[in-house]
GROMACS .gro file of C-alpha atoms in nm:
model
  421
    1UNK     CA    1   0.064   2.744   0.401
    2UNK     CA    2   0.074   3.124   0.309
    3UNK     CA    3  -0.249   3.321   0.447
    4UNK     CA    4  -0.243   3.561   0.189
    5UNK     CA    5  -0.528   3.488  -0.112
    6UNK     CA    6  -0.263   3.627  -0.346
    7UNK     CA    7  -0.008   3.364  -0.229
    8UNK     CA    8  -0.243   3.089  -0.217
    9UNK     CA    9  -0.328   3.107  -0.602
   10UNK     CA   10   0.036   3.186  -0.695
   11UNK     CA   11   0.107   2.908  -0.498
   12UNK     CA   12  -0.177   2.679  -0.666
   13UNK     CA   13   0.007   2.720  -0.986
   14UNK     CA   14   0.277   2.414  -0.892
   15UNK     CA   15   0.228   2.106  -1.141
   16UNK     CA   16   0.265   1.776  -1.044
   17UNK     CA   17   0.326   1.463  -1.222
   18UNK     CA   18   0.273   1.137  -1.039
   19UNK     CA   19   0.380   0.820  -1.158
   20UNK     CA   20   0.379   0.475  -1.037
   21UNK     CA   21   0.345   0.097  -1.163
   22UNK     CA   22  -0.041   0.069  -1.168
   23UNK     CA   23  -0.370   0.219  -1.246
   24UNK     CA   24  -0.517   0.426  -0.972
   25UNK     CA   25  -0.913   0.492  -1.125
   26UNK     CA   26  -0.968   0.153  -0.919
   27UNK     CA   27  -0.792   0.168  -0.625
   28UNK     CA   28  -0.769  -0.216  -0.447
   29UNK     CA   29  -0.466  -0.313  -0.314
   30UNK     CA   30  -0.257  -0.042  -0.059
   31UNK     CA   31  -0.057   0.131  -0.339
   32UNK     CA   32  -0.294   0.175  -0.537
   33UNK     CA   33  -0.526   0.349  -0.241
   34UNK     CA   34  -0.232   0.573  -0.086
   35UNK     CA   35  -0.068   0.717  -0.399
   36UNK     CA   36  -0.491   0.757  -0.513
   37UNK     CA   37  -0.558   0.946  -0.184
   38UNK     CA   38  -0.246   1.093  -0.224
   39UNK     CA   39  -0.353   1.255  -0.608
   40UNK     CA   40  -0.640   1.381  -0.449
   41UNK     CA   41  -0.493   1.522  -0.150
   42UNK     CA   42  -0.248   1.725  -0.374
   43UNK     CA   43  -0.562   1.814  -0.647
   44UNK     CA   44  -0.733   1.954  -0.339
   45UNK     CA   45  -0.504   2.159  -0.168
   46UNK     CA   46  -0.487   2.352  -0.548
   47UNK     CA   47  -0.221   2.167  -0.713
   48UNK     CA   48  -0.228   2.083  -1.072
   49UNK     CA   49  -0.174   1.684  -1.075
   50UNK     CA   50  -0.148   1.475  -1.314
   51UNK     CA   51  -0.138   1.117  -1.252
   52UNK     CA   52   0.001   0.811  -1.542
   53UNK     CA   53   0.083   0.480  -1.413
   54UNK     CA   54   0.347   0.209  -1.636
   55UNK     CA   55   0.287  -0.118  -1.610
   56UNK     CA   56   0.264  -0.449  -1.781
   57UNK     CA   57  -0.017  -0.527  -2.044
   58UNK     CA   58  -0.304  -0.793  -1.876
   59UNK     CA   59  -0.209  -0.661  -1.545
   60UNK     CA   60  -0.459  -0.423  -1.435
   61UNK     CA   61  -0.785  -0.472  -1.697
   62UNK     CA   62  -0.925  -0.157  -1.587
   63UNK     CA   63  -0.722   0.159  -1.614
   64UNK     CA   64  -0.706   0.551  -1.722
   65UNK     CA   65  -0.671   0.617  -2.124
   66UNK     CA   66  -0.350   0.831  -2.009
   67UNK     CA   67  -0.174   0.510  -1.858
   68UNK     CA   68   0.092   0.373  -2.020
   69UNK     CA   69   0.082  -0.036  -2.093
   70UNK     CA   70   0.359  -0.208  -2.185
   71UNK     CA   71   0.474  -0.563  -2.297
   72UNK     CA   72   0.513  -0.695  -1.965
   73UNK     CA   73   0.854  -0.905  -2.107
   74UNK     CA   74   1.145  -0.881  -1.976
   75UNK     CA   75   1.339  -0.820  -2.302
   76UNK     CA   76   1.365  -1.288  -2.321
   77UNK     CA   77   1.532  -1.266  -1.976
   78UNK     CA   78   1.423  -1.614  -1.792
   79UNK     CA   79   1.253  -1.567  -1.459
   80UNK     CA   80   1.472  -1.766  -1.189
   81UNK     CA   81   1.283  -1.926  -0.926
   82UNK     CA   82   1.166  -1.682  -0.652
   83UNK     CA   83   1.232  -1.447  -0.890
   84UNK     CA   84   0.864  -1.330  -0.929
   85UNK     CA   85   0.893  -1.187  -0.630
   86UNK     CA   86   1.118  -0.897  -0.733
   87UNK     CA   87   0.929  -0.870  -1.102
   88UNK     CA   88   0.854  -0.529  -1.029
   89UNK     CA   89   1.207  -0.423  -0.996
   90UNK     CA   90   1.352  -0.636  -1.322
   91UNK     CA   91   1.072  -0.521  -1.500
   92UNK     CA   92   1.132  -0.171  -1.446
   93UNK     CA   93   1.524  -0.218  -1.484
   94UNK     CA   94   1.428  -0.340  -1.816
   95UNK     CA   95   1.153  -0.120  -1.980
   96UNK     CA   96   1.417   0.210  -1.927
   97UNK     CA   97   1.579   0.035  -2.188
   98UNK     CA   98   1.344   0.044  -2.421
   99UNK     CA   99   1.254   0.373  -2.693
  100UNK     CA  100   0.881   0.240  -2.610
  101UNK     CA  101   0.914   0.338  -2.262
  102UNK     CA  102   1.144   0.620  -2.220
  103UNK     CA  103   0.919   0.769  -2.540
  104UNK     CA  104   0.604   0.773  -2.356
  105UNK     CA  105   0.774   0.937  -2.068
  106UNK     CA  106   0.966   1.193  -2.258
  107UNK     CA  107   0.567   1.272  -2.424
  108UNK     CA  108   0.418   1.339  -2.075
  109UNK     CA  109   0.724   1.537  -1.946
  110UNK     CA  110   0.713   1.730  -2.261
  111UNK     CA  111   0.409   1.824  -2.246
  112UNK     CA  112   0.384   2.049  -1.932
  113UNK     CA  113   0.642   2.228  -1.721
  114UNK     CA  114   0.584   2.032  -1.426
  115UNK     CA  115   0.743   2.149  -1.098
  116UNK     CA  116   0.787   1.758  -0.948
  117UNK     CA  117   0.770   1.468  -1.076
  118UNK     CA  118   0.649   1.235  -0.779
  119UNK     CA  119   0.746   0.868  -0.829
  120UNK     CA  120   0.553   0.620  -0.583
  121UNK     CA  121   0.752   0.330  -0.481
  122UNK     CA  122   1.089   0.299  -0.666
  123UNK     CA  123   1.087   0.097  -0.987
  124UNK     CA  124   0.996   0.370  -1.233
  125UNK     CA  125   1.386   0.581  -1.104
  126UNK     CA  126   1.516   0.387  -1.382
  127UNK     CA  127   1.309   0.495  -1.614
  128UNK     CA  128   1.314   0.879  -1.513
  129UNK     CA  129   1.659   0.897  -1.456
  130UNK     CA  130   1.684   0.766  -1.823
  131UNK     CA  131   1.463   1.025  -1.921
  132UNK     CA  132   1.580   1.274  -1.731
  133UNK     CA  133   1.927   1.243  -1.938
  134UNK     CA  134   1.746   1.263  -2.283
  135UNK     CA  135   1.628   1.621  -2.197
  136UNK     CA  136   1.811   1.888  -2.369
  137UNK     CA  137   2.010   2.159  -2.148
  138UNK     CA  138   1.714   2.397  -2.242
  139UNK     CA  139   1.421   2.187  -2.148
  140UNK     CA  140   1.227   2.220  -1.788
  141UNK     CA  141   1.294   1.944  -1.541
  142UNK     CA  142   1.114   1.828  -1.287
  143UNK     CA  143   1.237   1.849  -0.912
  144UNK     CA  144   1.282   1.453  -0.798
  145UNK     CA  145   0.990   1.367  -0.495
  146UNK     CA  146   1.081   1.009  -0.357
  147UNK     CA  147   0.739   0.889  -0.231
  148UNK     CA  148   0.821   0.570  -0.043
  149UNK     CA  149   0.572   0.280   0.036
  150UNK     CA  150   0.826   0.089   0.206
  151UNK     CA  151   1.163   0.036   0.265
  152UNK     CA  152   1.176  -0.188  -0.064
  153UNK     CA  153   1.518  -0.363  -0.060
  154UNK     CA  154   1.432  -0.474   0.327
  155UNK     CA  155   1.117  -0.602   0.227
  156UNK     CA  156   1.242  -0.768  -0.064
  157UNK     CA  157   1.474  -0.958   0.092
  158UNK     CA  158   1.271  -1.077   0.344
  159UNK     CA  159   1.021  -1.203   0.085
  160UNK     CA  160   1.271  -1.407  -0.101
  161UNK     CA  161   1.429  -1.574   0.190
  162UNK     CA  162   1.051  -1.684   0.260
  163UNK     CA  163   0.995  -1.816  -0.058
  164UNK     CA  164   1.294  -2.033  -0.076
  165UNK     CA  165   1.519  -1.782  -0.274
  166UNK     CA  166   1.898  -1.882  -0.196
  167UNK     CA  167   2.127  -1.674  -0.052
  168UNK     CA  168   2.309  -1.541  -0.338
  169UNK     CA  169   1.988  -1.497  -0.461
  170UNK     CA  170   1.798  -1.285  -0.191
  171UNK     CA  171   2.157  -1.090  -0.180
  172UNK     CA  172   2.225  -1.027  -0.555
  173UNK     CA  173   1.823  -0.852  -0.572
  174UNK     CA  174   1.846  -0.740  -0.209
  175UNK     CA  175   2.177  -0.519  -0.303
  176UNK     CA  176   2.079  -0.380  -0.656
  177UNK     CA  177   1.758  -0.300  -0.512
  178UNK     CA  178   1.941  -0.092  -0.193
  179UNK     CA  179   2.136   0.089  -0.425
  180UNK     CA  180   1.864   0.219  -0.659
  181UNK     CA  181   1.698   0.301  -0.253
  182UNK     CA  182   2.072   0.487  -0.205
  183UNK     CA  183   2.054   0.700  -0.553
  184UNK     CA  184   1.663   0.797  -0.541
  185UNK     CA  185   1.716   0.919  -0.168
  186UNK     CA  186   2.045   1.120  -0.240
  187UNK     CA  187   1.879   1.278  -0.578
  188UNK     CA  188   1.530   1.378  -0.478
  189UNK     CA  189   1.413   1.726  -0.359
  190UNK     CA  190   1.172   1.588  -0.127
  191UNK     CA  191   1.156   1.253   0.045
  192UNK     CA  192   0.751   1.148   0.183
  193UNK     CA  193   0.772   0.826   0.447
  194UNK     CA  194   0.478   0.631   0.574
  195UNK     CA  195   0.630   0.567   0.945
  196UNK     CA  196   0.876   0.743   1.172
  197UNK     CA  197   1.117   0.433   1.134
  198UNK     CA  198   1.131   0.441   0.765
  199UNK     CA  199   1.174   0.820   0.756
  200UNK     CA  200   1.457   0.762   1.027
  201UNK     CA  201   1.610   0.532   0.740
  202UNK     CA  202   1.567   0.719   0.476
  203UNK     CA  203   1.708   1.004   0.636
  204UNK     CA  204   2.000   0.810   0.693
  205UNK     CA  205   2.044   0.641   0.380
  206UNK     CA  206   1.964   0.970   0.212
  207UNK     CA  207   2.238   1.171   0.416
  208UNK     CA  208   1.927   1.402   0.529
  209UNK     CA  209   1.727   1.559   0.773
  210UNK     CA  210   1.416   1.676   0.605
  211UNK     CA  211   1.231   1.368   0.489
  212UNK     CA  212   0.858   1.393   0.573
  213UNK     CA  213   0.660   1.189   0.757
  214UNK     CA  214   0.286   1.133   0.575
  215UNK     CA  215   0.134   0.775   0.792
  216UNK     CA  216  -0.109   0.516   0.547
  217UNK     CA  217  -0.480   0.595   0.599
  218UNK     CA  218  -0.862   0.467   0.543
  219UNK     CA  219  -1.147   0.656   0.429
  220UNK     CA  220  -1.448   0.602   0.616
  221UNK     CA  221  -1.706   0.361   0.506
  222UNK     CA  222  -1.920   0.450   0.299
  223UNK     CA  223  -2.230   0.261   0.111
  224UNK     CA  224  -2.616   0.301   0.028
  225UNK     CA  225  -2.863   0.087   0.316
  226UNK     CA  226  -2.960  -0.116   0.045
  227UNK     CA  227  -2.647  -0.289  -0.043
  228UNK     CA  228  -2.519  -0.336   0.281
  229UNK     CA  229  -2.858  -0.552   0.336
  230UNK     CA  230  -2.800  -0.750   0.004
  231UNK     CA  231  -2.438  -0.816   0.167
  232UNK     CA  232  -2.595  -0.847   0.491
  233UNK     CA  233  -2.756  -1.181   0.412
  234UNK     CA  234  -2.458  -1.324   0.170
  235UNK     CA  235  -2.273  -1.316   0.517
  236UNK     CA  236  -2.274  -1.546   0.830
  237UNK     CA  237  -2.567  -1.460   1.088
  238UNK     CA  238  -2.318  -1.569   1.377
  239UNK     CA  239  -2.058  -1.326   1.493
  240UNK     CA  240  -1.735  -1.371   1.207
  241UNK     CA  241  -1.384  -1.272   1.172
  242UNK     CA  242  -1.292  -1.082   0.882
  243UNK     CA  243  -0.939  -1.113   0.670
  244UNK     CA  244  -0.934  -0.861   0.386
  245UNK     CA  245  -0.591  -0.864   0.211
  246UNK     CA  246  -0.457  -0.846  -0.158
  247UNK     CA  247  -0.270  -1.046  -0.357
  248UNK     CA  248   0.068  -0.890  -0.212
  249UNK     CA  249   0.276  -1.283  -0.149
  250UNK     CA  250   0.310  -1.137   0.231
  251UNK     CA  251   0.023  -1.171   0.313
  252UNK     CA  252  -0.069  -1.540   0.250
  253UNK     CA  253   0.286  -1.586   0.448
  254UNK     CA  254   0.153  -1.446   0.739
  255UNK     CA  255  -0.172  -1.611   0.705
  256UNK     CA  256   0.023  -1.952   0.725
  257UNK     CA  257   0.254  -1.861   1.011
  258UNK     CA  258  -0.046  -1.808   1.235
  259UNK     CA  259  -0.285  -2.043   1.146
  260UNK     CA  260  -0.055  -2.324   1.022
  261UNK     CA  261  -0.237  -2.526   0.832
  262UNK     CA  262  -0.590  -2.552   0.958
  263UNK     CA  263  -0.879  -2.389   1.102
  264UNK     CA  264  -1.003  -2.693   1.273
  265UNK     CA  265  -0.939  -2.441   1.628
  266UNK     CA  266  -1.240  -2.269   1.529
  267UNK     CA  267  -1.592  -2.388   1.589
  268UNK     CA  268  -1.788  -2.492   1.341
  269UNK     CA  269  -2.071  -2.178   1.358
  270UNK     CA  270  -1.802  -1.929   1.385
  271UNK     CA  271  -1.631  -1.857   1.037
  272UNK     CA  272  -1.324  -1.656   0.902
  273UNK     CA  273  -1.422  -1.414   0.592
  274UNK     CA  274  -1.181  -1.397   0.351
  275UNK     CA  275  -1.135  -1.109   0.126
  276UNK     CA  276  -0.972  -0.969  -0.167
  277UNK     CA  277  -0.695  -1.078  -0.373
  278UNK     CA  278  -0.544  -1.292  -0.095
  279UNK     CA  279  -0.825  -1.539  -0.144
  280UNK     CA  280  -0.667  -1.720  -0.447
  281UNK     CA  281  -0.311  -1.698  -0.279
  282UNK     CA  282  -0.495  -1.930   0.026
  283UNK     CA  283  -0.710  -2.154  -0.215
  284UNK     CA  284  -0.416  -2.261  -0.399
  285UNK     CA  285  -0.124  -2.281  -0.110
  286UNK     CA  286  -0.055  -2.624  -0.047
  287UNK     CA  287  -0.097  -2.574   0.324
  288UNK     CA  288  -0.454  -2.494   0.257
  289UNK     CA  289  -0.518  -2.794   0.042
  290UNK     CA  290  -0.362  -3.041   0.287
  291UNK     CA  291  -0.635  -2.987   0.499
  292UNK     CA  292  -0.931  -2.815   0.235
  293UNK     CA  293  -1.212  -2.951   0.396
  294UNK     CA  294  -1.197  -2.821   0.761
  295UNK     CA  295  -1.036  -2.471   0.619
  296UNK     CA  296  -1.359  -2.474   0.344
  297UNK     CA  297  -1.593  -2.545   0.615
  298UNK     CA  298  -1.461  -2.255   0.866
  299UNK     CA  299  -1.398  -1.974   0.589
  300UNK     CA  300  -1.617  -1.776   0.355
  301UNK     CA  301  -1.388  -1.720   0.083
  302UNK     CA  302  -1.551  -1.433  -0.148
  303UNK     CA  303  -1.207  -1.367  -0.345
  304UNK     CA  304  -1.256  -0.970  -0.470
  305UNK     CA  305  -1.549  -0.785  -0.380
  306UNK     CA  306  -1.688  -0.398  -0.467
  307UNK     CA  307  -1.673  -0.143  -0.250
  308UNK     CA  308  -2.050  -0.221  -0.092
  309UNK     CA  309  -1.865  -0.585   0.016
  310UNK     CA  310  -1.591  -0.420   0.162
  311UNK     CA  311  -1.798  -0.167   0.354
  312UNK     CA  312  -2.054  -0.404   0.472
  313UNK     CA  313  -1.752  -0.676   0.615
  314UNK     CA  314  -1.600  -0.317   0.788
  315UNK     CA  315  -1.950  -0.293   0.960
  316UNK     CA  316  -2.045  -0.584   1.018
  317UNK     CA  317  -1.754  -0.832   1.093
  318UNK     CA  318  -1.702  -0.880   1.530
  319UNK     CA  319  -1.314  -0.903   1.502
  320UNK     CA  320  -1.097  -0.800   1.241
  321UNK     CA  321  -0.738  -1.023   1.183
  322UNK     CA  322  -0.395  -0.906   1.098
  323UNK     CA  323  -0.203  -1.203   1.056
  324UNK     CA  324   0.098  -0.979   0.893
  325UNK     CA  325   0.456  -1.110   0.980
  326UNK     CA  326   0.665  -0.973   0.664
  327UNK     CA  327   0.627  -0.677   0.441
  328UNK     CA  328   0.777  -0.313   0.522
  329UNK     CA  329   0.603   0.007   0.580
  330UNK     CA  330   0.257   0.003   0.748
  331UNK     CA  331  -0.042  -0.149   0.621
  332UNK     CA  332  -0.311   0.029   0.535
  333UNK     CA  333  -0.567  -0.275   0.640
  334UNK     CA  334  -0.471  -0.198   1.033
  335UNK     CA  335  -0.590   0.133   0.937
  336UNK     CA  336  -0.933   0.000   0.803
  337UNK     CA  337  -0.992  -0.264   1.127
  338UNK     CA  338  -0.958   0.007   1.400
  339UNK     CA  339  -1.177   0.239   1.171
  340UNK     CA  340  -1.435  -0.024   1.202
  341UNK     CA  341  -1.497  -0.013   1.585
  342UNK     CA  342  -1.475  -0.408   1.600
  343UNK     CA  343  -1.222  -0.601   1.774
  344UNK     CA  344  -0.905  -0.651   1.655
  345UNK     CA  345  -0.609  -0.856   1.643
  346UNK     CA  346  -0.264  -0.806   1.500
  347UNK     CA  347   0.086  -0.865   1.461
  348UNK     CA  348   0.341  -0.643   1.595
  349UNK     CA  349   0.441  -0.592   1.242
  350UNK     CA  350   0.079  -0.539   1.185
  351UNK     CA  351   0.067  -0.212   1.419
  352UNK     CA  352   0.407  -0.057   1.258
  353UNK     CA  353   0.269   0.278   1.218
  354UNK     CA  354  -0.031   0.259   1.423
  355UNK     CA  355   0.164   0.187   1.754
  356UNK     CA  356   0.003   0.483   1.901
  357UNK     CA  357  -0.340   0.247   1.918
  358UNK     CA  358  -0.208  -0.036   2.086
  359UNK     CA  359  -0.386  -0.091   2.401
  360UNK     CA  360  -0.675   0.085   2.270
  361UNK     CA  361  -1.035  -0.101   2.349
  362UNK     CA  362  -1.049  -0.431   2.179
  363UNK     CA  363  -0.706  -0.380   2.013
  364UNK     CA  364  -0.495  -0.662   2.116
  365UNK     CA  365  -0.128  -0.754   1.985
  366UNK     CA  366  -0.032  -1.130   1.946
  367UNK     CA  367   0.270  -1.229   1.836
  368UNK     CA  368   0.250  -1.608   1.895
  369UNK     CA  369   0.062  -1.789   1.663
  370UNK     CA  370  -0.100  -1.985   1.978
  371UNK     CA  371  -0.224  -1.705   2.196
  372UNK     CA  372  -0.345  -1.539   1.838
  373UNK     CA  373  -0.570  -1.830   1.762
  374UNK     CA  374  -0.667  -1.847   2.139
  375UNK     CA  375  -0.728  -1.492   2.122
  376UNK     CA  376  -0.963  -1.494   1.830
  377UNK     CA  377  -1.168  -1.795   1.965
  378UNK     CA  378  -1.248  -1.595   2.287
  379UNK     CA  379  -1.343  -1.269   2.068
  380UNK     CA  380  -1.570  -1.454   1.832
  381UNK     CA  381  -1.738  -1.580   2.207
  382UNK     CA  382  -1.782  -1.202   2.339
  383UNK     CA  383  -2.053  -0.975   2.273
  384UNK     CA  384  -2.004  -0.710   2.009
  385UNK     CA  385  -1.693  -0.429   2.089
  386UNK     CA  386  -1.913  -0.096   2.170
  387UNK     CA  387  -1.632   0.205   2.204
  388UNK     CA  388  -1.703   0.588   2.312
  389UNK     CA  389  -1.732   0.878   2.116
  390UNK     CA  390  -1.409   0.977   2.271
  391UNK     CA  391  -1.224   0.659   2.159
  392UNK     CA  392  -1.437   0.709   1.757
  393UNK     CA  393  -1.231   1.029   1.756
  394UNK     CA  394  -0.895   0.928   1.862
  395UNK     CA  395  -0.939   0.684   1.567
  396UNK     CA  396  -1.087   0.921   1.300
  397UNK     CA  397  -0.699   1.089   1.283
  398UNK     CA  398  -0.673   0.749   1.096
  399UNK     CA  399  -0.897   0.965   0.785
  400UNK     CA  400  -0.640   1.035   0.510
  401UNK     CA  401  -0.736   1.367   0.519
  402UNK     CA  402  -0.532   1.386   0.802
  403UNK     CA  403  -0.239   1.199   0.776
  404UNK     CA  404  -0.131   1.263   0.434
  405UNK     CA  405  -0.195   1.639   0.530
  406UNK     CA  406   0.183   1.694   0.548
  407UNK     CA  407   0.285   1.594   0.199
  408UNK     CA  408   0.056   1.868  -0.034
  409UNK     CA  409   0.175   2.101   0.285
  410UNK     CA  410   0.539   2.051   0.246
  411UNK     CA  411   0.525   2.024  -0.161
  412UNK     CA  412   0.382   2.368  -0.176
  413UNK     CA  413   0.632   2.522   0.070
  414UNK     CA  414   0.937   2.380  -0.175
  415UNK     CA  415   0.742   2.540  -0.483
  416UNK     CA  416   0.697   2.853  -0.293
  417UNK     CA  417   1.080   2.877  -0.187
  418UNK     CA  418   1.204   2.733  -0.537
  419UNK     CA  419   0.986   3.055  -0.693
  420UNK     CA  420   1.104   3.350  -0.465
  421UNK     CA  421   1.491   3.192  -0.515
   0.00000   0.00000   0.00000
């Protein structure tokens, strides 16, 4: 960053559009919370942001007036099976066919000279590279940023394979999905990854050497004395675990590869607190039902909760669960559970990321489904985690203020080199 007041406002003057397939005035699930935290990290730092999100109509119920909602059909193109899975990407194949679409686009773009447009996760390139075509040789483009959440056709792929997809299946989706990956990486200016691994990838697949690393975050919690209390007594008095998760299919297939299909391992006074969109995804798996009444009686299932909830189960839960085994990036819930000062467990796969806190006090790693339920047994039997000061700050780099530091950092330096070209 230039230390000059002169070159900070000329600097300030770089526009920003962000765009990405949901709403982000309600942040929930990890998308939604990173490219959020993201907007406000550039707005900040002096950037002028704007941020529209595309998706499907009945999808998100709450949203910004400047979001875009679309028919969320898929132009009378039959879902296979499995093929819900990789909706995102079909969908946003199919609305940059569609004058609707590339319209609304062409509006925003229009109306501002932005600098960058910034696309979080993939499946709006379609659509701006569409759009991008329609602009006359006069008009101002945008510079490309490629802000990855994962490495999606990996991901993908694995998801489909787990959900029965066949082969040609989970290959057809797995390499159409890879090459849009290929084309976004090779185009953009500037390339943001959420771990070193992906940005070694992408650097790869991108034939480059710049892409920047920017790690997922939390924010710490945050709620009035009162509500916690109200939330206080809706939760167990014994010492619980706590599983907060979205509706993302990984996550129930994790939840299933540790636990199997019951809780019956647990006692009967210690529960598991379920959390967020996941919730449904349990209720309704038939693993769950097979054996309802022991997994009713050892879970408090509160399906999606307000922030108070959520801040009250990060301070008051005893051990916090990862039970991630598919999926790609890093997950922003690790983030949240070593915020939290309480024990917990994870996944390998949960720690991608955050490997620099394994071994930490009361972080433990289990990959085996066994010594994970053992594990969480004999945590829900100690007395409550109690870490240093010295140990709070090693986790507060965790803050997004910190880790997405690099991306409004790097941004500006690319305006600032573009401009004195």
């Amino acid at each position: 960053m230039p230390s000059s007041p002169g070159a900070i406002a000329f600097m300030s003057a770089a526009k920003v559009l962000i765009i990405a397939t949901f709403p982000i005035i309600e942040p929930r699930h990890g998308g939604q919370l990173r490219t959020r935290h993201i907007y406000e990290a550039y707005r900040k730092a002096g950037i002028e942001v704007d941020y529209v999100g595309f998706f499907p109509e009945g999808s998100y119920p709450r949203h910004a007036t400047t979001d875009i909602v679309l028919p969320g059909t898929l132009g009378g193109r039959p879902l296979e099976e499995c093929e819900h899975v990789v909706y995102d990407h079909l969908w946003g194949l199919h609305i940059a066919t569609t004058r609707q679409a590339r319209d609304a686009l062409l509006r925003v773009l229009r109306s501002k000279p932005y600098d960058f447009i910034q696309i979080d996760h993939l499946y709006l390139w379609p659509l701006v590279r569409a759009c991008l075509a329609e602009l006359g040789p006069q008009e101002h483009r945008p510079r490309i940023v490629h802000s990855a959440h994962n490495i999606e056709h990996a991901m993908k792929r694995q998801i489909l394979a787990q959900s029965g997809a066949t082969e040609a299946l989970v290959a057809q989706h797995g390499e159409d999905i890879l090459a849009l990956e290929r084309e976004i990486t090779l185009e953009a200016e500037i390339v943001f990854a959420v771990t070193a691994a992906d940005q070694a990838y992408l650097n790869e697949l991108g034939q480059r050497e710049d892409a920047v690393l920017a790690p997922n975050g939390t924010s710490p919690p945050d709620a009035s004395p009162d509500a916690i209390e109200t939330w206080k007594r809706a939760l167990p008095r014994e010492p619980f675990a706590v599983f907060v998760s979205s509706a993302h299919p990984p996550n129930a297939v994790g939840f299933f590869s540790v636990f199997s299909q019951s809780l019956a391992f647990l006692p009967p006074d210690r529960k598991l607190v379920i959390a967020g969109g996941v919730t449904s995804l349990l209720e309704k798996h038939r693993e769950y039902r097979r054996w309802a009444g022991i997994n009713d009686d050892r879970t408090l299932r509160l399906g999606i909760v307000d922030d108070a909830g959520i801040v009250a189960l990060r301070r008051l839960g005893h051990v916090y669960i990862l039970p991630i085994t598919a999926g790609g990036g890093s997950n922003i819930k690790t983030a949240e559970a070593l915020l939290t000062g309480a024990y917990v467990i994870g996944t390998s796969t949960a720690f991608r990321g955050f490997e620099d806190f394994i071994g930490d006090p009361g972080v433990f790693v289990e990959d085996d489904p066994h010594a994970f339920r053992a594990r969480l047994f004999e945590l829900l039997h100690r007395e409550r985690l109690a870490i240093g000061e010295a140990e709070l700050n090693h986790r507060r780099r965790l803050l997004w203020e910190s880790t997405l530091a690099p991306m409004p950092t790097h941004l500006l330096a690319t305006f600032a080199r573009h401009a004195h070209a």
